[in-house]
PDB file of C-alpha atoms and ligand atoms in Angstrom:
ATOM      1  CA  UNK A  46      77.447 184.806   3.268  1.00  0.00           C
ATOM      2  CA  UNK A  47      75.896 181.616   4.642  1.00  0.00           C
ATOM      3  CA  UNK A  48      72.568 180.168   3.445  1.00  0.00           C
ATOM      4  CA  UNK A  49      70.567 181.671   6.307  1.00  0.00           C
ATOM      5  CA  UNK A  50      71.829 185.186   5.528  1.00  0.00           C
ATOM      6  CA  UNK A  51      71.250 184.709   1.798  1.00  0.00           C
ATOM      7  CA  UNK A  52      67.657 183.551   2.336  1.00  0.00           C
ATOM      8  CA  UNK A  53      66.986 186.298   4.852  1.00  0.00           C
ATOM      9  CA  UNK A  54      68.312 188.947   2.419  1.00  0.00           C
ATOM     10  CA  UNK A  55      66.188 187.593  -0.450  1.00  0.00           C
ATOM     11  CA  UNK A  56      63.176 186.563   1.619  1.00  0.00           C
ATOM     12  CA  UNK A  57      60.632 188.884  -0.008  1.00  0.00           C
ATOM     13  CA  UNK A  58      61.608 187.476  -3.434  1.00  0.00           C
ATOM     14  CA  UNK A  59      61.255 183.832  -2.455  1.00  0.00           C
ATOM     15  CA  UNK A  60      57.738 182.750  -3.380  1.00  0.00           C
ATOM     16  CA  UNK A  61      58.283 179.420  -5.036  1.00  0.00           C
ATOM     17  CA  UNK A  62      60.520 176.684  -3.644  1.00  0.00           C
ATOM     18  CA  UNK A  63      61.179 173.712  -5.901  1.00  0.00           C
ATOM     19  CA  UNK A  64      62.707 170.508  -4.531  1.00  0.00           C
ATOM     20  CA  UNK A  65      64.524 168.063  -6.769  1.00  0.00           C
ATOM     21  CA  UNK A  66      64.843 164.808  -4.863  1.00  0.00           C
ATOM     22  CA  UNK A  67      66.485 161.442  -5.341  1.00  0.00           C
ATOM     23  CA  UNK A  68      67.017 158.144  -3.575  1.00  0.00           C
ATOM     24  CA  UNK A  69      69.003 159.713  -0.694  1.00  0.00           C
ATOM     25  CA  UNK A  70      65.937 161.380   0.817  1.00  0.00           C
ATOM     26  CA  UNK A  71      64.321 157.962   1.309  1.00  0.00           C
ATOM     27  CA  UNK A  72      67.459 156.288   2.652  1.00  0.00           C
ATOM     28  CA  UNK A  73      66.503 157.070   6.228  1.00  0.00           C
ATOM     29  CA  UNK A  74      63.130 155.414   5.545  1.00  0.00           C
ATOM     30  CA  UNK A  75      65.021 152.162   4.924  1.00  0.00           C
ATOM     31  CA  UNK A  76      65.088 152.269   1.131  1.00  0.00           C
ATOM     32  CA  UNK A  77      68.505 151.718  -0.472  1.00  0.00           C
ATOM     33  CA  UNK A  78      69.975 154.245  -2.924  1.00  0.00           C
ATOM     34  CA  UNK A  79      71.360 153.276  -6.352  1.00  0.00           C
ATOM     35  CA  UNK A  80      74.912 154.597  -6.207  1.00  0.00           C
ATOM     36  CA  UNK A  81      75.496 155.242  -2.504  1.00  0.00           C
ATOM     37  CA  UNK A  82      77.435 152.911  -0.155  1.00  0.00           C
ATOM     38  CA  UNK A  83      74.727 150.192  -0.115  1.00  0.00           C
ATOM     39  CA  UNK A  84      73.507 151.245  -3.564  1.00  0.00           C
ATOM     40  CA  UNK A  85      71.462 148.834  -5.680  1.00  0.00           C
ATOM     41  CA  UNK A  86      73.522 149.449  -8.825  1.00  0.00           C
ATOM     42  CA  UNK A  87      76.688 148.462  -6.951  1.00  0.00           C
ATOM     43  CA  UNK A  88      75.557 144.837  -6.718  1.00  0.00           C
ATOM     44  CA  UNK A  89      73.095 144.606  -9.572  1.00  0.00           C
ATOM     45  CA  UNK A  90      73.470 145.183 -13.289  1.00  0.00           C
ATOM     46  CA  UNK A  91      70.995 147.939 -14.171  1.00  0.00           C
ATOM     47  CA  UNK A  92      70.966 146.780 -17.787  1.00  0.00           C
ATOM     48  CA  UNK A  93      69.627 143.359 -16.704  1.00  0.00           C
ATOM     49  CA  UNK A  94      66.929 144.858 -14.446  1.00  0.00           C
ATOM     50  CA  UNK A  95      65.896 148.276 -15.629  1.00  0.00           C
ATOM     51  CA  UNK A  96      65.520 148.150 -19.408  1.00  0.00           C
ATOM     52  CA  UNK A  97      62.633 147.035 -21.619  1.00  0.00           C
ATOM     53  CA  UNK A  98      64.951 144.549 -23.361  1.00  0.00           C
ATOM     54  CA  UNK A  99      65.792 142.876 -20.048  1.00  0.00           C
ATOM     55  CA  UNK A 100      62.091 142.732 -19.192  1.00  0.00           C
ATOM     56  CA  UNK A 101      61.083 141.269 -22.545  1.00  0.00           C
ATOM     57  CA  UNK A 102      63.836 138.670 -22.294  1.00  0.00           C
ATOM     58  CA  UNK A 103      63.138 137.591 -18.712  1.00  0.00           C
ATOM     59  CA  UNK A 104      60.049 139.190 -17.129  1.00  0.00           C
ATOM     60  CA  UNK A 105      60.103 136.692 -14.248  1.00  0.00           C
ATOM     61  CA  UNK A 106      63.627 137.744 -13.189  1.00  0.00           C
ATOM     62  CA  UNK A 107      62.922 141.473 -13.509  1.00  0.00           C
ATOM     63  CA  UNK A 108      59.598 141.149 -11.664  1.00  0.00           C
ATOM     64  CA  UNK A 109      61.193 139.188  -8.798  1.00  0.00           C
ATOM     65  CA  UNK A 110      63.526 142.113  -8.217  1.00  0.00           C
ATOM     66  CA  UNK A 111      60.796 144.749  -8.528  1.00  0.00           C
ATOM     67  CA  UNK A 112      58.552 142.706  -6.247  1.00  0.00           C
ATOM     68  CA  UNK A 113      61.234 142.800  -3.537  1.00  0.00           C
ATOM     69  CA  UNK A 114      61.489 146.556  -3.965  1.00  0.00           C
ATOM     70  CA  UNK A 115      57.695 146.900  -3.792  1.00  0.00           C
ATOM     71  CA  UNK A 116      57.641 144.941  -0.505  1.00  0.00           C
ATOM     72  CA  UNK A 117      60.396 147.130   0.936  1.00  0.00           C
ATOM     73  CA  UNK A 118      58.537 150.283  -0.127  1.00  0.00           C
ATOM     74  CA  UNK A 119      55.146 149.109   1.193  1.00  0.00           C
ATOM     75  CA  UNK A 120      56.767 148.638   4.612  1.00  0.00           C
ATOM     76  CA  UNK A 121      58.396 152.083   4.570  1.00  0.00           C
ATOM     77  CA  UNK A 122      57.169 155.386   5.923  1.00  0.00           C
ATOM     78  CA  UNK A 123      58.072 158.984   5.123  1.00  0.00           C
ATOM     79  CA  UNK A 124      60.887 160.288   7.326  1.00  0.00           C
ATOM     80  CA  UNK A 125      61.484 163.728   8.824  1.00  0.00           C
ATOM     81  CA  UNK A 126      62.929 164.958   5.526  1.00  0.00           C
ATOM     82  CA  UNK A 127      59.757 164.170   3.539  1.00  0.00           C
ATOM     83  CA  UNK A 128      57.663 165.576   6.382  1.00  0.00           C
ATOM     84  CA  UNK A 129      59.616 168.839   6.532  1.00  0.00           C
ATOM     85  CA  UNK A 130      59.053 169.386   2.791  1.00  0.00           C
ATOM     86  CA  UNK A 131      55.316 168.791   3.249  1.00  0.00           C
ATOM     87  CA  UNK A 132      55.255 171.218   6.174  1.00  0.00           C
ATOM     88  CA  UNK A 133      56.900 173.936   4.104  1.00  0.00           C
ATOM     89  CA  UNK A 134      53.907 174.143   1.759  1.00  0.00           C
ATOM     90  CA  UNK A 135      52.044 175.970   4.533  1.00  0.00           C
ATOM     91  CA  UNK A 136      54.538 178.847   4.103  1.00  0.00           C
ATOM     92  CA  UNK A 137      55.467 178.837   0.403  1.00  0.00           C
ATOM     93  CA  UNK A 138      54.419 177.628  -3.014  1.00  0.00           C
ATOM     94  CA  UNK A 139      56.247 174.269  -2.903  1.00  0.00           C
ATOM     95  CA  UNK A 140      56.761 171.863  -5.791  1.00  0.00           C
ATOM     96  CA  UNK A 141      58.516 168.496  -5.547  1.00  0.00           C
ATOM     97  CA  UNK A 142      60.205 167.061  -8.632  1.00  0.00           C
ATOM     98  CA  UNK A 143      61.264 163.583  -7.595  1.00  0.00           C
ATOM     99  CA  UNK A 144      63.194 160.815  -9.300  1.00  0.00           C
ATOM    100  CA  UNK A 145      61.909 158.403  -6.658  1.00  0.00           C
ATOM    101  CA  UNK A 146      59.271 155.787  -7.409  1.00  0.00           C
ATOM    102  CA  UNK A 147      58.387 155.103  -3.760  1.00  0.00           C
ATOM    103  CA  UNK A 148      55.462 157.528  -3.349  1.00  0.00           C
ATOM    104  CA  UNK A 149      56.780 158.751   0.035  1.00  0.00           C
ATOM    105  CA  UNK A 150      56.459 162.476  -0.733  1.00  0.00           C
ATOM    106  CA  UNK A 151      52.735 162.033  -1.399  1.00  0.00           C
ATOM    107  CA  UNK A 152      52.395 159.841   1.690  1.00  0.00           C
ATOM    108  CA  UNK A 153      53.989 162.647   3.726  1.00  0.00           C
ATOM    109  CA  UNK A 154      51.305 165.034   2.447  1.00  0.00           C
ATOM    110  CA  UNK A 155      53.117 166.972  -0.297  1.00  0.00           C
ATOM    111  CA  UNK A 156      50.475 168.125  -2.779  1.00  0.00           C
ATOM    112  CA  UNK A 157      52.485 169.163  -5.850  1.00  0.00           C
ATOM    113  CA  UNK A 158      54.577 166.107  -6.596  1.00  0.00           C
ATOM    114  CA  UNK A 159      55.873 165.239 -10.049  1.00  0.00           C
ATOM    115  CA  UNK A 160      57.245 161.697 -10.336  1.00  0.00           C
ATOM    116  CA  UNK A 161      59.806 161.962 -13.121  1.00  0.00           C
ATOM    117  CA  UNK A 162      60.586 158.235 -13.145  1.00  0.00           C
ATOM    118  CA  UNK A 163      57.036 157.011 -12.583  1.00  0.00           C
ATOM    119  CA  UNK A 164      56.043 154.956  -9.562  1.00  0.00           C
ATOM    120  CA  UNK A 165      56.435 151.356  -8.506  1.00  0.00           C
ATOM    121  CA  UNK A 166      52.930 151.076  -7.016  1.00  0.00           C
ATOM    122  CA  UNK A 167      51.208 151.427 -10.380  1.00  0.00           C
ATOM    123  CA  UNK A 168      51.195 148.608 -12.915  1.00  0.00           C
ATOM    124  CA  UNK A 169      50.528 149.035 -16.593  1.00  0.00           C
ATOM    125  CA  UNK A 170      49.937 146.670 -19.460  1.00  0.00           C
ATOM    126  CA  UNK A 171      52.684 146.083 -22.013  1.00  0.00           C
ATOM    127  CA  UNK A 172      50.006 145.767 -24.691  1.00  0.00           C
ATOM    128  CA  UNK A 173      46.763 147.654 -24.013  1.00  0.00           C
ATOM    129  CA  UNK A 174      46.216 150.939 -22.134  1.00  0.00           C
ATOM    130  CA  UNK A 175      45.240 149.301 -18.810  1.00  0.00           C
ATOM    131  CA  UNK A 176      46.869 150.971 -15.804  1.00  0.00           C
ATOM    132  CA  UNK A 177      46.085 150.629 -12.071  1.00  0.00           C
ATOM    133  CA  UNK A 178      47.484 151.304  -8.608  1.00  0.00           C
ATOM    134  CA  UNK A 179      48.184 147.983  -6.942  1.00  0.00           C
ATOM    135  CA  UNK A 180      49.197 147.530  -3.317  1.00  0.00           C
ATOM    136  CA  UNK A 181      48.538 143.798  -3.091  1.00  0.00           C
ATOM    137  CA  UNK A 182      50.589 140.642  -3.502  1.00  0.00           C
ATOM    138  CA  UNK A 183      50.262 139.176  -6.966  1.00  0.00           C
ATOM    139  CA  UNK A 184      48.024 136.141  -7.324  1.00  0.00           C
ATOM    140  CA  UNK A 185      49.817 135.146 -10.514  1.00  0.00           C
ATOM    141  CA  UNK A 186      53.461 135.821 -11.147  1.00  0.00           C
ATOM    142  CA  UNK A 187      54.510 137.668 -13.268  1.00  0.00           C
ATOM    143  CA  UNK A 188      51.221 139.600 -13.081  1.00  0.00           C
ATOM    144  CA  UNK A 189      48.983 139.615 -16.169  1.00  0.00           C
ATOM    145  CA  UNK A 190      46.457 142.042 -17.583  1.00  0.00           C
ATOM    146  CA  UNK A 191      42.829 141.112 -18.353  1.00  0.00           C
ATOM    147  CA  UNK A 192      43.855 141.169 -22.025  1.00  0.00           C
ATOM    148  CA  UNK A 193      46.309 138.337 -21.333  1.00  0.00           C
ATOM    149  CA  UNK A 194      49.524 140.338 -21.745  1.00  0.00           C
ATOM    150  CA  UNK A 195      52.111 140.878 -19.059  1.00  0.00           C
ATOM    151  CA  UNK A 196      51.881 143.887 -16.716  1.00  0.00           C
ATOM    152  CA  UNK A 197      54.986 145.960 -15.997  1.00  0.00           C
ATOM    153  CA  UNK A 198      55.840 148.357 -13.186  1.00  0.00           C
ATOM    154  CA  UNK A 199      54.996 151.941 -14.163  1.00  0.00           C
ATOM    155  CA  UNK A 200      58.583 153.099 -13.828  1.00  0.00           C
ATOM    156  CA  UNK A 201      60.861 154.713 -16.377  1.00  0.00           C
ATOM    157  CA  UNK A 202      63.614 152.367 -17.468  1.00  0.00           C
ATOM    158  CA  UNK A 203      66.966 153.263 -18.994  1.00  0.00           C
ATOM    159  CA  UNK A 204      66.493 154.281 -22.599  1.00  0.00           C
ATOM    160  CA  UNK A 205      62.836 155.259 -22.067  1.00  0.00           C
ATOM    161  CA  UNK A 206      61.410 158.779 -22.170  1.00  0.00           C
ATOM    162  CA  UNK A 207      60.044 160.499 -19.113  1.00  0.00           C
ATOM    163  CA  UNK A 208      56.252 160.927 -18.980  1.00  0.00           C
ATOM    164  CA  UNK A 209      55.882 163.922 -21.328  1.00  0.00           C
ATOM    165  CA  UNK A 210      53.457 166.043 -19.357  1.00  0.00           C
ATOM    166  CA  UNK A 211      55.400 165.492 -16.126  1.00  0.00           C
ATOM    167  CA  UNK A 212      58.637 166.553 -17.767  1.00  0.00           C
ATOM    168  CA  UNK A 213      57.086 169.633 -19.411  1.00  0.00           C
ATOM    169  CA  UNK A 214      55.646 170.779 -16.099  1.00  0.00           C
ATOM    170  CA  UNK A 215      58.950 170.085 -14.339  1.00  0.00           C
ATOM    171  CA  UNK A 216      60.814 172.387 -16.693  1.00  0.00           C
ATOM    172  CA  UNK A 217      58.250 175.133 -16.128  1.00  0.00           C
ATOM    173  CA  UNK A 218      58.418 174.767 -12.331  1.00  0.00           C
ATOM    174  CA  UNK A 219      62.235 174.699 -12.382  1.00  0.00           C
ATOM    175  CA  UNK A 220      62.373 177.876 -14.442  1.00  0.00           C
ATOM    176  CA  UNK A 221      59.862 179.586 -12.139  1.00  0.00           C
ATOM    177  CA  UNK A 222      61.628 178.620  -8.917  1.00  0.00           C
ATOM    178  CA  UNK A 223      63.110 181.288  -6.665  1.00  0.00           C
ATOM    179  CA  UNK A 224      64.902 178.707  -4.543  1.00  0.00           C
ATOM    180  CA  UNK A 225      65.730 175.177  -5.695  1.00  0.00           C
ATOM    181  CA  UNK A 226      66.717 172.604  -3.111  1.00  0.00           C
ATOM    182  CA  UNK A 227      68.353 169.470  -4.460  1.00  0.00           C
ATOM    183  CA  UNK A 228      68.194 166.602  -2.002  1.00  0.00           C
ATOM    184  CA  UNK A 229      69.725 163.124  -2.009  1.00  0.00           C
ATOM    185  CA  UNK A 230      70.538 162.768  -5.669  1.00  0.00           C
ATOM    186  CA  UNK A 231      73.881 162.087  -7.327  1.00  0.00           C
ATOM    187  CA  UNK A 232      72.656 164.180 -10.302  1.00  0.00           C
ATOM    188  CA  UNK A 233      74.178 161.795 -12.817  1.00  0.00           C
ATOM    189  CA  UNK A 234      70.932 160.763 -14.517  1.00  0.00           C
ATOM    190  CA  UNK A 235      69.666 162.844 -17.414  1.00  0.00           C
ATOM    191  CA  UNK A 236      67.377 164.674 -18.005  1.00  0.00           C
ATOM    192  CA  UNK A 237      66.551 165.177 -14.288  1.00  0.00           C
ATOM    193  CA  UNK A 238      70.060 166.534 -13.700  1.00  0.00           C
ATOM    194  CA  UNK A 239      69.404 169.438 -16.073  1.00  0.00           C
ATOM    195  CA  UNK A 240      66.724 170.897 -13.763  1.00  0.00           C
ATOM    196  CA  UNK A 241      69.204 172.737 -11.483  1.00  0.00           C
ATOM    197  CA  UNK A 242      70.804 174.353 -14.538  1.00  0.00           C
ATOM    198  CA  UNK A 243      67.412 175.459 -15.874  1.00  0.00           C
ATOM    199  CA  UNK A 244      66.641 176.995 -12.461  1.00  0.00           C
ATOM    200  CA  UNK A 245      70.035 178.672 -12.268  1.00  0.00           C
ATOM    201  CA  UNK A 246      69.701 180.213 -15.748  1.00  0.00           C
ATOM    202  CA  UNK A 247      66.463 181.745 -14.533  1.00  0.00           C
ATOM    203  CA  UNK A 248      68.051 183.286 -11.458  1.00  0.00           C
ATOM    204  CA  UNK A 249      67.056 180.760  -8.790  1.00  0.00           C
ATOM    205  CA  UNK A 250      69.204 180.208  -5.698  1.00  0.00           C
ATOM    206  CA  UNK A 251      70.515 176.606  -5.674  1.00  0.00           C
ATOM    207  CA  UNK A 252      71.063 174.623  -2.512  1.00  0.00           C
ATOM    208  CA  UNK A 253      72.168 170.989  -2.341  1.00  0.00           C
ATOM    209  CA  UNK A 254      71.667 168.658   0.636  1.00  0.00           C
ATOM    210  CA  UNK A 255      73.765 165.506   0.412  1.00  0.00           C
ATOM    211  CA  UNK A 256      76.306 163.957   2.820  1.00  0.00           C
ATOM    212  CA  UNK A 257      78.627 163.578  -0.201  1.00  0.00           C
ATOM    213  CA  UNK A 258      79.716 166.164  -2.762  1.00  0.00           C
ATOM    214  CA  UNK A 259      78.258 165.530  -6.218  1.00  0.00           C
ATOM    215  CA  UNK A 260      79.523 166.304  -9.713  1.00  0.00           C
ATOM    216  CA  UNK A 261      77.328 169.396  -9.670  1.00  0.00           C
ATOM    217  CA  UNK A 262      78.244 170.715  -6.207  1.00  0.00           C
ATOM    218  CA  UNK A 263      80.351 173.459  -7.816  1.00  0.00           C
ATOM    219  CA  UNK A 264      77.215 174.833  -9.541  1.00  0.00           C
ATOM    220  CA  UNK A 265      75.415 175.280  -6.229  1.00  0.00           C
ATOM    221  CA  UNK A 266      75.140 178.497  -4.246  1.00  0.00           C
ATOM    222  CA  UNK A 267      75.220 176.297  -1.143  1.00  0.00           C
ATOM    223  CA  UNK A 268      76.270 172.665  -0.900  1.00  0.00           C
ATOM    224  CA  UNK A 269      75.458 171.282   2.517  1.00  0.00           C
ATOM    225  CA  UNK A 270      77.000 167.956   3.518  1.00  0.00           C
ATOM    226  CA  UNK A 271      74.298 166.616   5.794  1.00  0.00           C
ATOM    227  CA  UNK A 272      71.645 163.930   5.837  1.00  0.00           C
ATOM    228  CA  UNK A 273      68.260 165.188   4.736  1.00  0.00           C
ATOM    229  CA  UNK A 274      66.182 163.853   7.666  1.00  0.00           C
ATOM    230  CA  UNK A 275      68.399 165.879  10.002  1.00  0.00           C
ATOM    231  CA  UNK A 276      68.891 169.001   7.927  1.00  0.00           C
ATOM    232  CA  UNK A 277      65.445 169.598   6.398  1.00  0.00           C
ATOM    233  CA  UNK A 278      63.525 169.998   9.705  1.00  0.00           C
ATOM    234  CA  UNK A 279      66.213 172.502  10.841  1.00  0.00           C
ATOM    235  CA  UNK A 280      65.897 174.282   7.515  1.00  0.00           C
ATOM    236  CA  UNK A 281      62.110 174.629   7.846  1.00  0.00           C
ATOM    237  CA  UNK A 282      62.458 175.913  11.419  1.00  0.00           C
ATOM    238  CA  UNK A 283      64.996 178.478  10.268  1.00  0.00           C
ATOM    239  CA  UNK A 284      62.628 179.667   7.517  1.00  0.00           C
ATOM    240  CA  UNK A 285      59.844 179.996  10.075  1.00  0.00           C
ATOM    241  CA  UNK A 286      62.138 182.105  12.289  1.00  0.00           C
ATOM    242  CA  UNK A 287      63.113 184.355   9.375  1.00  0.00           C
ATOM    243  CA  UNK A 288      59.439 184.793   8.455  1.00  0.00           C
ATOM    244  CA  UNK A 289      58.555 185.793  12.009  1.00  0.00           C
ATOM    245  CA  UNK A 290      61.301 188.472  11.924  1.00  0.00           C
ATOM    246  CA  UNK A 291      59.827 190.038   8.730  1.00  0.00           C
TER     247      UNK A 291
HETATM  248  P1  OAD B 547      71.744 157.791  -6.417  1.00  0.00           P
HETATM  249  O1  OAD B 547      71.839 156.486  -5.706  1.00  0.00           O
HETATM  250  O2  OAD B 547      72.492 157.942  -7.683  1.00  0.00           O
HETATM  251  O3  OAD B 547      72.211 158.941  -5.445  1.00  0.00           O
HETATM  252  C1  OAD B 547      71.728 159.010  -4.130  1.00  0.00           C
HETATM  253  C2  OAD B 547      72.422 160.167  -3.446  1.00  0.00           C
HETATM  254  O4  OAD B 547      71.877 160.302  -2.132  1.00  0.00           O
HETATM  255  C3  OAD B 547      73.928 159.989  -3.261  1.00  0.00           C
HETATM  256  O5  OAD B 547      74.580 161.127  -3.808  1.00  0.00           O
HETATM  257  C4  OAD B 547      74.117 159.907  -1.746  1.00  0.00           C
HETATM  258  O6  OAD B 547      75.314 160.543  -1.323  1.00  0.00           O
HETATM  259  C5  OAD B 547      72.898 160.648  -1.250  1.00  0.00           C
HETATM  260  N1  OAD B 547      72.449 160.290   0.114  1.00  0.00           N
HETATM  261  C6  OAD B 547      72.600 159.112   0.773  1.00  0.00           C
HETATM  262  N2  OAD B 547      72.024 159.170   1.972  1.00  0.00           N
HETATM  263  C7  OAD B 547      71.486 160.420   2.095  1.00  0.00           C
HETATM  264  C8  OAD B 547      70.766 161.103   3.119  1.00  0.00           C
HETATM  265  N3  OAD B 547      70.456 160.489   4.267  1.00  0.00           N
HETATM  266  N4  OAD B 547      70.391 162.366   2.890  1.00  0.00           N
HETATM  267  C9  OAD B 547      70.681 162.989   1.721  1.00  0.00           C
HETATM  268  N5  OAD B 547      71.365 162.395   0.736  1.00  0.00           N
HETATM  269  C10 OAD B 547      71.756 161.132   0.911  1.00  0.00           C
HETATM  270  O7  OAD B 547      70.168 158.089  -6.613  1.00  0.00           O
HETATM  271  P2  OAD B 547      69.468 159.088  -7.613  1.00  0.00           P
HETATM  272  O8  OAD B 547      70.289 160.288  -7.864  1.00  0.00           O
HETATM  273  O9  OAD B 547      68.080 159.269  -7.118  1.00  0.00           O
HETATM  274  O10 OAD B 547      66.445 155.742 -12.115  1.00  0.00           O
HETATM  275  O11 OAD B 547      69.411 158.206  -8.926  1.00  0.00           O
HETATM  276  C11 OAD B 547      68.781 158.708 -10.058  1.00  0.00           C
HETATM  277  C12 OAD B 547      68.150 157.579 -10.835  1.00  0.00           C
HETATM  278  O12 OAD B 547      69.125 156.573 -11.104  1.00  0.00           O
HETATM  279  C13 OAD B 547      67.066 156.832 -10.116  1.00  0.00           C
HETATM  280  O13 OAD B 547      65.799 157.478 -10.172  1.00  0.00           O
HETATM  281  C14 OAD B 547      67.037 155.530 -10.828  1.00  0.00           C
HETATM  282  C15 OAD B 547      68.517 155.267 -10.928  1.00  0.00           C
HETATM  283  O14 OAD B 547      68.909 154.465 -11.976  1.00  0.00           O
HETATM  284  C16 OAD B 547      65.817 154.761 -12.735  1.00  0.00           C
HETATM  285  O15 OAD B 547      65.641 153.667 -12.249  1.00  0.00           O
HETATM  286  C17 OAD B 547      65.348 155.155 -14.101  1.00  0.00           C
HETATM  287 ZN1   ZN B 548      46.301 144.671 -21.346  1.00  0.00          ZN
END
């Protein structure tokens, strides 16, 4: 049975669709992945850029790198993959659990987005509870808080916990999903990579969209080797066709 037949057969049971997304969905928006062919972690040492120890030791160096990524992200737009996911919320209860920090799902119009690894647009103080969205160039570098301490990007670094409320809600949404679509993630980073298993244990259909097989492809009901900006609009059209036949 192919994915179209499976979805058509189960259509009346599919109320909630949960997406788990990673860097690959934003690749066609011009944002590099971490472990793909031009992946950031292939040329950069994550331990020197994405840990609190690295930041404390050399905030200037870490901020220079994050500032480049902020510039890249500010110049990027959602692609057809992000847009297709946003369009789907007109037909189903759609939730997006993303590991991305680029804000592109929200920009595309998705309403229920949970950013598991935070976001790069927001800055927060390393000392007090100051936090703000910031789209501008920094006047002082590295940027400082009004309290005098250094600001950091509001992203989750290696060794740090996910924002608690976001993670709790993500588990609930995963367990409630009828169809989980995993897009553009290598599924090697924990705990995000446990979400498909939570969904599966609760009877959800699992579908993966990624040009490459991943370590978890064998767990999927359907593993589709395509790019998301091409496949997701076709997927949404197919769902619309199935709905019109019902
Ligand atoms: P990865 O770079 O590990 O994986 C990206 C995946 O996207 C790869 O499996 C690619 O094959 C796939 N891909 C590439 N182009 C694609 C396309 N056009 N359509 C669909 N898929 C495509 O990125 P993540 O899994 O998101 O965390 O990485 C997880 C976390 O590791 C990140 O959030 C980041 C990183 O360290 C932190 O910084 C805490
Ligand atoms: Zn402060």
